[in-house]
Short mmCIF file of C-alpha atoms in Angstrom, two decimals:
data_model
loop_
_atom_site.label_atom_id
_atom_site.label_comp_id
_atom_site.label_asym_id
_atom_site.label_seq_id
_atom_site.Cartn_x
_atom_site.Cartn_y
_atom_site.Cartn_z
CA MET E 876 60.66 279.92 174.92
CA ASN E 877 58.02 281.17 172.57
CA VAL E 878 54.50 280.39 173.63
CA LEU E 879 53.56 279.49 170.05
CA LEU E 880 56.11 276.83 170.20
CA PRO E 881 56.18 275.47 173.82
CA LYS E 882 59.04 273.45 175.30
CA ASN E 883 59.15 269.92 174.50
CA SER E 884 57.06 270.31 171.35
CA ILE E 885 56.90 267.41 168.78
CA ILE E 886 57.41 268.55 165.26
CA MET E 887 56.95 266.42 162.17
CA LEU E 888 59.09 267.25 159.22
CA ILE E 889 57.72 265.79 155.89
CA GLU E 890 60.50 266.71 153.31
CA ASP E 891 62.04 264.55 150.72
CA ASN E 892 64.91 266.82 149.82
CA GLU E 893 68.05 266.05 151.80
CA ILE E 894 69.49 269.65 151.87
CA ASP E 895 66.02 271.23 152.73
CA ASN E 896 65.52 268.47 155.64
CA PHE E 897 69.12 269.26 156.99
CA ILE E 898 68.25 273.06 156.97
CA ASN E 899 64.95 272.44 158.51
CA GLN E 900 66.39 270.30 161.33
CA ARG E 901 69.19 272.78 162.00
CA VAL E 902 66.91 275.55 162.24
CA LEU E 903 64.60 273.84 164.69
CA ASN E 904 67.39 272.44 166.93
CA ASN E 905 69.02 275.98 166.86
CA PHE E 906 65.95 277.43 168.45
CA SER E 907 65.32 274.76 171.19
CA ALA E 908 67.16 271.53 172.10
CA THR E 909 63.93 270.30 173.83
CA ILE E 910 62.11 269.95 170.61
CA GLN E 911 61.43 266.45 169.38
CA ILE E 912 61.77 266.05 165.64
CA LEU E 913 60.08 263.35 163.70
CA ASN E 914 61.58 263.18 160.29
CA PHE E 915 59.93 261.69 157.31
CA THR E 916 60.89 261.61 153.56
CA ASN E 917 57.40 260.74 152.32
CA SER E 918 53.84 261.20 153.37
CA SER E 919 53.01 257.52 153.35
CA GLU E 920 55.46 256.89 156.18
CA ALA E 921 54.14 260.15 158.12
CA LEU E 922 50.49 258.95 157.86
CA ALA E 923 51.42 255.39 159.01
CA TYR E 924 53.11 257.02 162.10
CA LEU E 925 50.12 259.23 162.82
CA ARG E 926 47.73 256.20 162.71
CA LYS E 927 49.81 254.16 165.16
CA ASN E 928 51.65 256.64 167.63
CA LYS E 929 50.84 258.89 170.36
CA PRO E 930 51.53 261.47 171.42
CA LEU E 931 50.70 263.17 168.11
CA PRO E 932 52.84 266.01 166.92
CA ASN E 933 52.12 269.53 167.91
CA LEU E 934 53.26 270.90 164.55
CA ILE E 935 53.67 269.40 161.05
CA LEU E 936 55.91 271.07 158.48
CA LEU E 937 54.83 269.57 155.11
CA ASN E 938 56.69 270.20 151.74
CA LEU E 939 53.91 270.61 149.46
CA HIS E 940 55.77 269.18 146.43
CA ILE E 941 57.07 265.84 147.61
CA ARG E 942 58.26 263.33 144.83
CA MET E 943 56.44 260.18 145.76
CA SER E 944 53.14 262.01 146.69
CA MET E 945 51.91 265.40 146.66
CA GLY E 946 51.40 267.42 149.87
CA PHE E 947 47.89 267.78 148.94
CA GLU E 948 47.36 264.22 148.89
CA PHE E 949 48.74 263.93 152.53
CA LEU E 950 46.40 266.55 153.57
CA GLU E 951 43.31 264.71 152.07
CA CYS E 952 44.40 261.37 153.84
CA TYR E 953 45.13 263.37 157.07
CA GLU E 954 41.38 264.60 156.94
CA LYS E 955 40.33 261.01 157.10
CA LEU E 956 42.46 259.86 159.92
CA LYS E 957 40.57 258.93 162.90
CA ILE E 958 42.81 260.83 165.37
CA GLU E 959 42.52 263.91 167.55
CA LYS E 960 43.53 266.89 165.29
CA LYS E 961 42.83 269.91 167.50
CA ASN E 962 46.13 270.12 168.92
CA THR E 963 48.17 269.64 165.78
CA SER E 964 48.98 272.77 163.48
CA ILE E 965 50.08 272.00 159.94
CA TYR E 966 52.10 274.42 157.92
CA VAL E 967 52.87 273.98 154.28
CA LEU E 968 56.54 274.50 153.03
CA SER E 969 57.09 275.38 149.31
CA THR E 970 60.26 276.28 147.37
CA PHE E 971 58.41 278.80 145.23
CA PHE E 972 55.20 280.92 145.48
CA CYS E 973 52.42 279.74 143.53
CA PRO E 974 49.17 281.46 143.86
CA SER E 975 47.07 278.40 143.07
CA ASP E 976 48.77 276.48 145.94
CA LEU E 977 48.31 279.36 148.26
CA ARG E 978 44.65 279.34 147.56
CA LEU E 979 44.24 275.56 148.03
CA VAL E 980 46.16 275.77 151.35
CA LYS E 981 43.92 278.63 152.49
CA GLU E 982 40.82 276.55 151.69
CA ASN E 983 42.07 273.57 153.43
CA ALA E 984 40.79 273.35 157.03
CA ASN E 985 43.71 271.57 158.42
CA CYS E 986 46.27 273.83 157.00
CA ASP E 987 47.49 276.78 159.12
CA GLY E 988 49.74 278.64 156.83
CA TYR E 989 52.10 278.52 153.98
CA ILE E 990 55.83 279.25 154.26
CA GLU E 991 58.24 279.80 151.55
CA LYS E 992 61.50 277.95 151.92
CA PRO E 993 63.94 278.31 153.27
CA LEU E 994 62.39 277.68 156.68
CA SER E 995 63.21 280.27 159.59
CA MET E 996 61.79 280.60 163.12
CA GLN E 997 60.77 284.21 162.14
CA LYS E 998 58.84 282.99 159.00
CA LEU E 999 57.15 280.17 161.17
CA PHE E 1000 56.20 282.48 164.16
CA GLU E 1001 54.99 285.19 161.64
CA GLU E 1002 52.47 282.43 160.12
CA MET E 1003 51.42 281.24 163.56
CA GLU E 1004 50.76 284.87 164.73
CA LYS E 1005 48.60 285.28 161.74
CA LYS E 1006 46.21 282.70 163.39
CA GLY E 1007 46.40 284.55 166.69
CA THR E 1008 44.25 283.15 169.23
CA GLU E 1009 42.27 280.95 166.62
CA ARG E 1010 44.77 278.34 166.73
CA THR E 1011 48.45 278.03 168.13
CA CYS E 1012 50.64 275.27 168.30
CA CYS E 1013 49.82 273.07 171.26
CA SER E 1014 46.71 274.72 172.17
CA LYS E 1015 43.06 273.74 171.45
CA ARG E 1016 41.42 275.37 168.44
CA ALA E 1017 39.10 278.24 169.40
CA VAL E 1018 35.42 277.36 169.21
#
C-alpha cells in the first residue's frame, strides 16, 4: 500500500457524470479493496455529509464542473465549514485543461492539486508527491 494513500482510507468522490463516476470507483477499488468510497453526484449532498458525519474523508476528488453547482462553489462552502480539515486532501478533477481553472485551484488553500480525467492512480500519486512532505493524504499539514 502506498504511504500517500494508506490502508482504510476514506475517499469522497464528487462527480455528476455516471461514466466518470464508474471509472473513478473502478480505479480506486482496483488499487485497494480496503478503501471506503463515499460517492456524491452533487456538492450539496457532499457538504451535508461533511457537516454531519465522522470520520471525515482523507481524500476528496472533486469534479470541477458539476452541473448543479460548480466545484469552486463547493470549495467556498468547504472553507466555511466548521470541521477539522488538516487531515483531508482535495484534488480537483477536470475533463479538459483550462489555465484559468488551474490558477484558481493553485490559489485555493484547500486544494492540493489538479488532475485531468480520466483518473488514474499514477496521476493521483504524481499530484500527491508534488506536495511532498507539505501535505499527504491522512497526515497532518506541515507547520
